Amino acid sequence: MIPTNRLSSSRNSRKPVCSRAVSRRGLIVAGLMLGLLGAGSAGAYGLCPGEMENAGRMQQRILREWPLRSSSDPASRFIQQLGVFLAQYGDEGIPWRFSLVRNLAPNAFSIGAGNVFVTEGAITFAQSESELAAIIAHELGHELAGHFCADSYSRGEGDIFMPPSEHYEVGVGSIRQSIDPAKEQQADRIAVSLLQAAGYDPHAMLQVARRLPAGGEVHLHDPRRIHSLERLLAGYPPAGGLPDSLTFKEVRRVIMGETHQR
Ligand SMILES: [Zn+2]
């Protein structure tokens, strides 16, 4: 699972705050231009200063507010494996952890330092394994672009982000998050690269974006995002990619069954 021909092995050469987004994205673009991304990694940069501490505080709030599915549960293990599989095409310098939230709303979000949360509802929302991979890859895009570096987050116990006027705010429980359309599109671009590198259908990112609800908690239907993805994916071959694995089908079947019982 660990790529062998990395573009960089600078795990210990941490970049200053704010440079990670450019650096990481630049490496992914460089990887594509060199034709290496499909076979290797986009580089390693570690975390931004304060990112781990911020993520730790957020993690505590999430654990207080939401029940997580046990990490030993087959569905949780599948999400972890899928996340790590996609992440190997991004950056091995991040301590990735993927958690499954017992919530039926189709959501996924990340809090920095490689912590990604996926709801059970995201599994049932996804109509294929590629779509579930797209949902997770978008969160990896936020992490890889450095959207959780200290310049974007307040350091206090209070809510995260001070949204400029063009942003809109969403919330899950007491946790508020500002959605910046430019960052959403950047995360989508990285996600599309990751999906293609991993063998999933990159068009799944657009399929997911089109089906998102107009009202909800996180990642709403946004025409700007859809137009951006349409332009981006015009350069990709028609739909293809990995078929659904037996594990995905089984996990989805189990979650769907539980959903009907609640
Ligand atoms: Zn997003």
Coordinates of C-alpha atoms and ligand atoms in Angstrom, one line a residue:
M1 CA 0.0 0.0 0.0
I2 CA 3.0 2.3 0.5
P3 CA 4.1 3.9 -2.8
T4 CA 7.7 3.3 -3.7
N5 CA 8.5 6.1 -6.1
R6 CA 7.7 9.2 -4.0
L7 CA 8.4 12.6 -5.4
S8 CA 9.7 13.6 -2.0
S9 CA 10.7 11.9 1.2
S10 CA 10.8 15.1 3.2
R11 CA 8.7 13.8 6.1
N12 CA 10.7 15.9 8.6
S13 CA 11.1 19.1 6.6
R14 CA 7.9 20.8 7.7
K15 CA 6.8 23.8 5.7
P16 CA 5.8 27.1 7.3
V17 CA 2.1 27.8 8.0
C18 CA 0.2 28.7 4.8
S19 CA 2.6 27.2 2.4
R20 CA 1.2 23.7 2.7
A21 CA -1.8 24.2 0.5
V22 CA 0.3 25.5 -2.4
S23 CA 3.0 22.9 -1.8
R24 CA 0.8 19.9 -1.5
R25 CA -1.4 20.9 -4.4
G26 CA 1.6 21.8 -6.4
L27 CA 3.1 18.4 -5.9
I28 CA -0.1 16.7 -6.9
V29 CA -0.2 18.8 -10.1
A30 CA 3.5 18.1 -10.6
G31 CA 2.7 14.4 -10.1
L32 CA 0.1 14.5 -12.8
M33 CA 2.3 16.4 -15.2
L34 CA 5.1 13.8 -14.7
G35 CA 2.6 11.0 -15.1
L36 CA 3.7 9.7 -11.7
L37 CA 0.6 10.1 -9.6
G38 CA -1.0 6.9 -10.8
A39 CA 1.9 4.9 -9.5
G40 CA 3.1 6.9 -6.6
S41 CA 2.7 9.6 -4.0
A42 CA 2.4 13.4 -4.2
G43 CA 4.9 14.0 -1.4
A44 CA 5.1 14.2 2.3
Y45 CA 4.9 17.4 4.4
G46 CA 3.6 16.6 7.9
L47 CA 1.2 18.9 9.6
C48 CA 0.9 22.6 10.0
P49 CA 1.9 24.1 13.4
G50 CA -1.1 23.8 15.8
E51 CA -3.1 21.6 13.5
M52 CA -2.8 18.5 15.7
E53 CA -3.9 20.5 18.8
N54 CA -6.9 22.1 17.0
A55 CA -8.0 18.7 15.6
G56 CA -7.6 17.2 19.1
R57 CA -10.0 19.8 20.6
M58 CA -12.5 19.2 17.8
Q59 CA -12.2 15.5 18.2
Q60 CA -13.1 15.8 21.9
R61 CA -16.2 17.8 21.0
I62 CA -17.2 15.3 18.4
L63 CA -16.8 12.4 20.7
R64 CA -19.0 14.1 23.3
E65 CA -21.8 14.8 20.8
W66 CA -21.9 11.9 18.4
P67 CA -21.8 8.2 18.7
L68 CA -19.2 6.6 16.5
R69 CA -19.4 3.1 15.2
S70 CA -16.8 0.9 16.8
S71 CA -13.5 1.0 15.0
S72 CA -13.5 -2.8 15.0
D73 CA -16.9 -3.0 13.3
P74 CA -16.6 -4.3 9.7
A75 CA -18.2 -1.1 8.3
S76 CA -15.7 1.1 10.2
R77 CA -12.8 -1.1 9.0
F78 CA -14.0 -0.8 5.4
I79 CA -14.1 3.0 5.7
Q80 CA -10.6 3.1 7.2
Q81 CA -9.2 0.8 4.5
L82 CA -10.9 2.8 1.7
G83 CA -9.6 6.1 3.2
V84 CA -6.0 4.8 3.5
F85 CA -6.1 3.3 0.1
L86 CA -7.1 6.7 -1.4
A87 CA -4.7 8.6 0.9
Q88 CA -1.7 6.7 -0.3
Y89 CA -1.9 8.7 -3.6
G90 CA -1.8 11.9 -1.6
D91 CA 0.6 12.3 1.2
E92 CA 2.0 9.7 3.6
G93 CA 3.1 12.3 6.1
I94 CA -0.4 12.7 7.6
P95 CA -1.6 10.3 10.4
W96 CA -4.9 9.4 8.7
R97 CA -7.8 8.2 10.7
F98 CA -11.2 7.6 9.3
S99 CA -14.2 7.3 11.6
L100 CA -17.8 6.2 10.9
V101 CA -20.4 8.3 12.6
R102 CA -23.7 6.7 13.6
N103 CA -25.9 9.2 11.8
L104 CA -28.2 8.6 8.8
A105 CA -27.7 12.1 7.2
P106 CA -25.3 11.8 4.3
N107 CA -22.3 13.7 5.6
A108 CA -18.6 13.6 5.6
F109 CA -16.2 16.2 7.0
S110 CA -12.7 16.5 8.2
I111 CA -11.2 18.4 11.1
G112 CA -7.5 18.5 10.2
A113 CA -4.5 16.4 11.2
G114 CA -5.9 13.6 8.9
N115 CA -9.1 13.0 10.9
V116 CA -11.9 12.3 8.5
F117 CA -15.5 11.5 9.6
V118 CA -18.0 9.7 7.4
T119 CA -21.6 9.1 8.4
E120 CA -23.5 5.9 7.9
G121 CA -25.8 8.0 5.7
A122 CA -23.0 8.7 3.3
I123 CA -22.6 4.9 2.7
T124 CA -26.3 4.5 1.8
F125 CA -26.3 7.8 -0.2
A126 CA -23.5 6.5 -2.4
Q127 CA -24.8 4.5 -5.3
S128 CA -21.5 2.9 -6.0
E129 CA -18.1 2.4 -4.3
S130 CA -16.7 5.1 -6.6
E131 CA -19.2 7.6 -5.2
L132 CA -18.3 6.7 -1.6
A133 CA -14.6 7.0 -2.6
A134 CA -15.4 10.4 -4.1
I135 CA -17.0 11.6 -0.8
I136 CA -13.9 10.5 1.1
A137 CA -11.5 11.8 -1.5
H138 CA -13.1 15.3 -1.3
E139 CA -12.3 15.3 2.5
L140 CA -8.8 14.1 1.7
G141 CA -8.6 17.1 -0.7
H142 CA -9.3 19.5 2.2
E143 CA -6.7 17.9 4.3
L144 CA -4.1 17.7 1.5
A145 CA -4.7 21.3 0.5
G146 CA -3.9 22.5 4.1
H147 CA -7.4 23.9 4.7
F148 CA -7.0 23.3 8.4
C149 CA -3.8 25.2 8.9
A150 CA -3.8 27.9 11.6
D151 CA -4.6 30.7 9.3
S152 CA -8.0 29.3 8.6
Y153 CA -8.9 28.2 12.1
S154 CA -9.3 30.1 15.4
R155 CA -7.3 28.5 18.1
G156 CA -9.9 28.9 20.9
E157 CA -12.5 26.5 22.1
G158 CA -15.1 28.4 20.2
D159 CA -16.3 27.9 16.7
I160 CA -14.0 27.4 13.8
F161 CA -13.3 29.9 11.0
M162 CA -14.2 33.5 10.7
P163 CA -16.0 33.4 7.5
P164 CA -15.6 36.2 4.9
S165 CA -18.7 37.5 3.4
E166 CA -18.8 35.2 0.4
H167 CA -18.6 32.1 2.5
Y168 CA -21.6 30.4 4.0
E169 CA -21.8 28.6 7.3
V170 CA -23.0 25.1 8.1
G171 CA -23.2 23.2 11.3
V172 CA -23.3 19.8 12.8
G173 CA -24.3 19.9 16.5
S174 CA -22.4 22.7 18.1
I175 CA -19.6 22.6 15.6
R176 CA -19.9 25.3 13.0
Q177 CA -17.9 25.3 9.8
S178 CA -17.5 27.9 7.1
I179 CA -17.8 26.7 3.6
D180 CA -15.5 28.6 1.1
P181 CA -16.6 27.8 -2.5
A182 CA -13.0 28.2 -3.7
K183 CA -11.8 25.7 -1.2
E184 CA -14.6 23.3 -2.1
Q185 CA -13.6 23.4 -5.7
Q186 CA -9.9 22.9 -4.8
A187 CA -10.8 19.9 -2.7
D188 CA -12.8 18.6 -5.6
R189 CA -9.9 18.9 -8.0
I190 CA -7.6 17.0 -5.7
A191 CA -10.4 14.4 -5.2
V192 CA -10.7 13.8 -8.9
S193 CA -6.9 13.3 -9.2
L194 CA -7.0 10.8 -6.2
L195 CA -9.9 8.9 -7.7
Q196 CA -8.3 8.5 -11.0
A197 CA -5.0 7.5 -9.4
A198 CA -6.7 4.9 -7.3
G199 CA -8.6 3.5 -10.2
Y200 CA -12.1 4.8 -9.3
D201 CA -14.3 6.6 -11.6
P202 CA -13.5 10.4 -11.4
H203 CA -16.9 11.2 -12.7
A204 CA -18.3 9.9 -9.4
M205 CA -17.3 13.2 -7.8
L206 CA -19.7 15.1 -10.1
Q207 CA -22.5 12.5 -9.6
V208 CA -22.3 13.0 -5.9
A209 CA -22.2 16.8 -6.2
R210 CA -25.3 16.8 -8.4
R211 CA -27.3 14.7 -5.9
L212 CA -26.4 16.6 -2.8
P213 CA -29.5 18.1 -1.1
A214 CA -30.2 21.9 -1.4
G215 CA -30.7 22.0 2.3
G216 CA -28.7 20.1 4.9
E217 CA -25.9 20.3 7.3
V218 CA -22.6 20.0 5.3
H219 CA -21.7 20.2 1.7
L220 CA -24.9 21.4 0.0
H221 CA -25.9 21.4 -3.6
D222 CA -23.9 24.2 -5.1
P223 CA -24.2 25.1 -8.9
R224 CA -20.7 26.7 -8.9
R225 CA -19.2 23.5 -7.7
I226 CA -21.0 21.5 -10.3
H227 CA -20.0 23.8 -13.1
S228 CA -16.4 23.6 -12.0
L229 CA -16.5 19.8 -11.9
E230 CA -18.2 19.7 -15.3
R231 CA -15.4 21.7 -16.8
L232 CA -12.7 19.7 -15.0
L233 CA -14.2 16.3 -16.0
A234 CA -14.6 17.2 -19.6
G235 CA -11.0 16.4 -20.0
Y236 CA -11.4 12.9 -18.5
P237 CA -12.5 9.8 -20.4
P238 CA -16.1 8.7 -20.0
A239 CA -17.1 6.9 -16.9
G240 CA -15.2 3.7 -16.0
G241 CA -13.1 2.5 -13.1
L242 CA -13.3 -0.1 -10.5
P243 CA -16.5 -2.1 -10.0
D244 CA -18.1 -2.3 -6.6
S245 CA -16.2 -4.7 -4.3
L246 CA -18.1 -7.4 -2.4
T247 CA -17.1 -5.7 0.8
F248 CA -18.7 -2.4 -0.2
K249 CA -21.9 -4.2 -1.2
E250 CA -22.0 -6.1 2.1
V251 CA -21.3 -3.0 4.2
R252 CA -23.9 -1.0 2.4
R253 CA -26.5 -3.9 2.7
V254 CA -25.9 -4.1 6.4
I255 CA -26.2 -0.3 6.9
M256 CA -29.3 -0.2 4.8
G257 CA -30.9 -3.0 6.9
E258 CA -30.1 -1.2 10.1
T259 CA -31.5 2.0 8.6
H260 CA -34.9 0.4 8.0
Q261 CA -35.0 -0.9 11.6
R262 CA -34.4 2.6 13.2
Ligands
ZN1 ZN -15.8 20.2 1.3

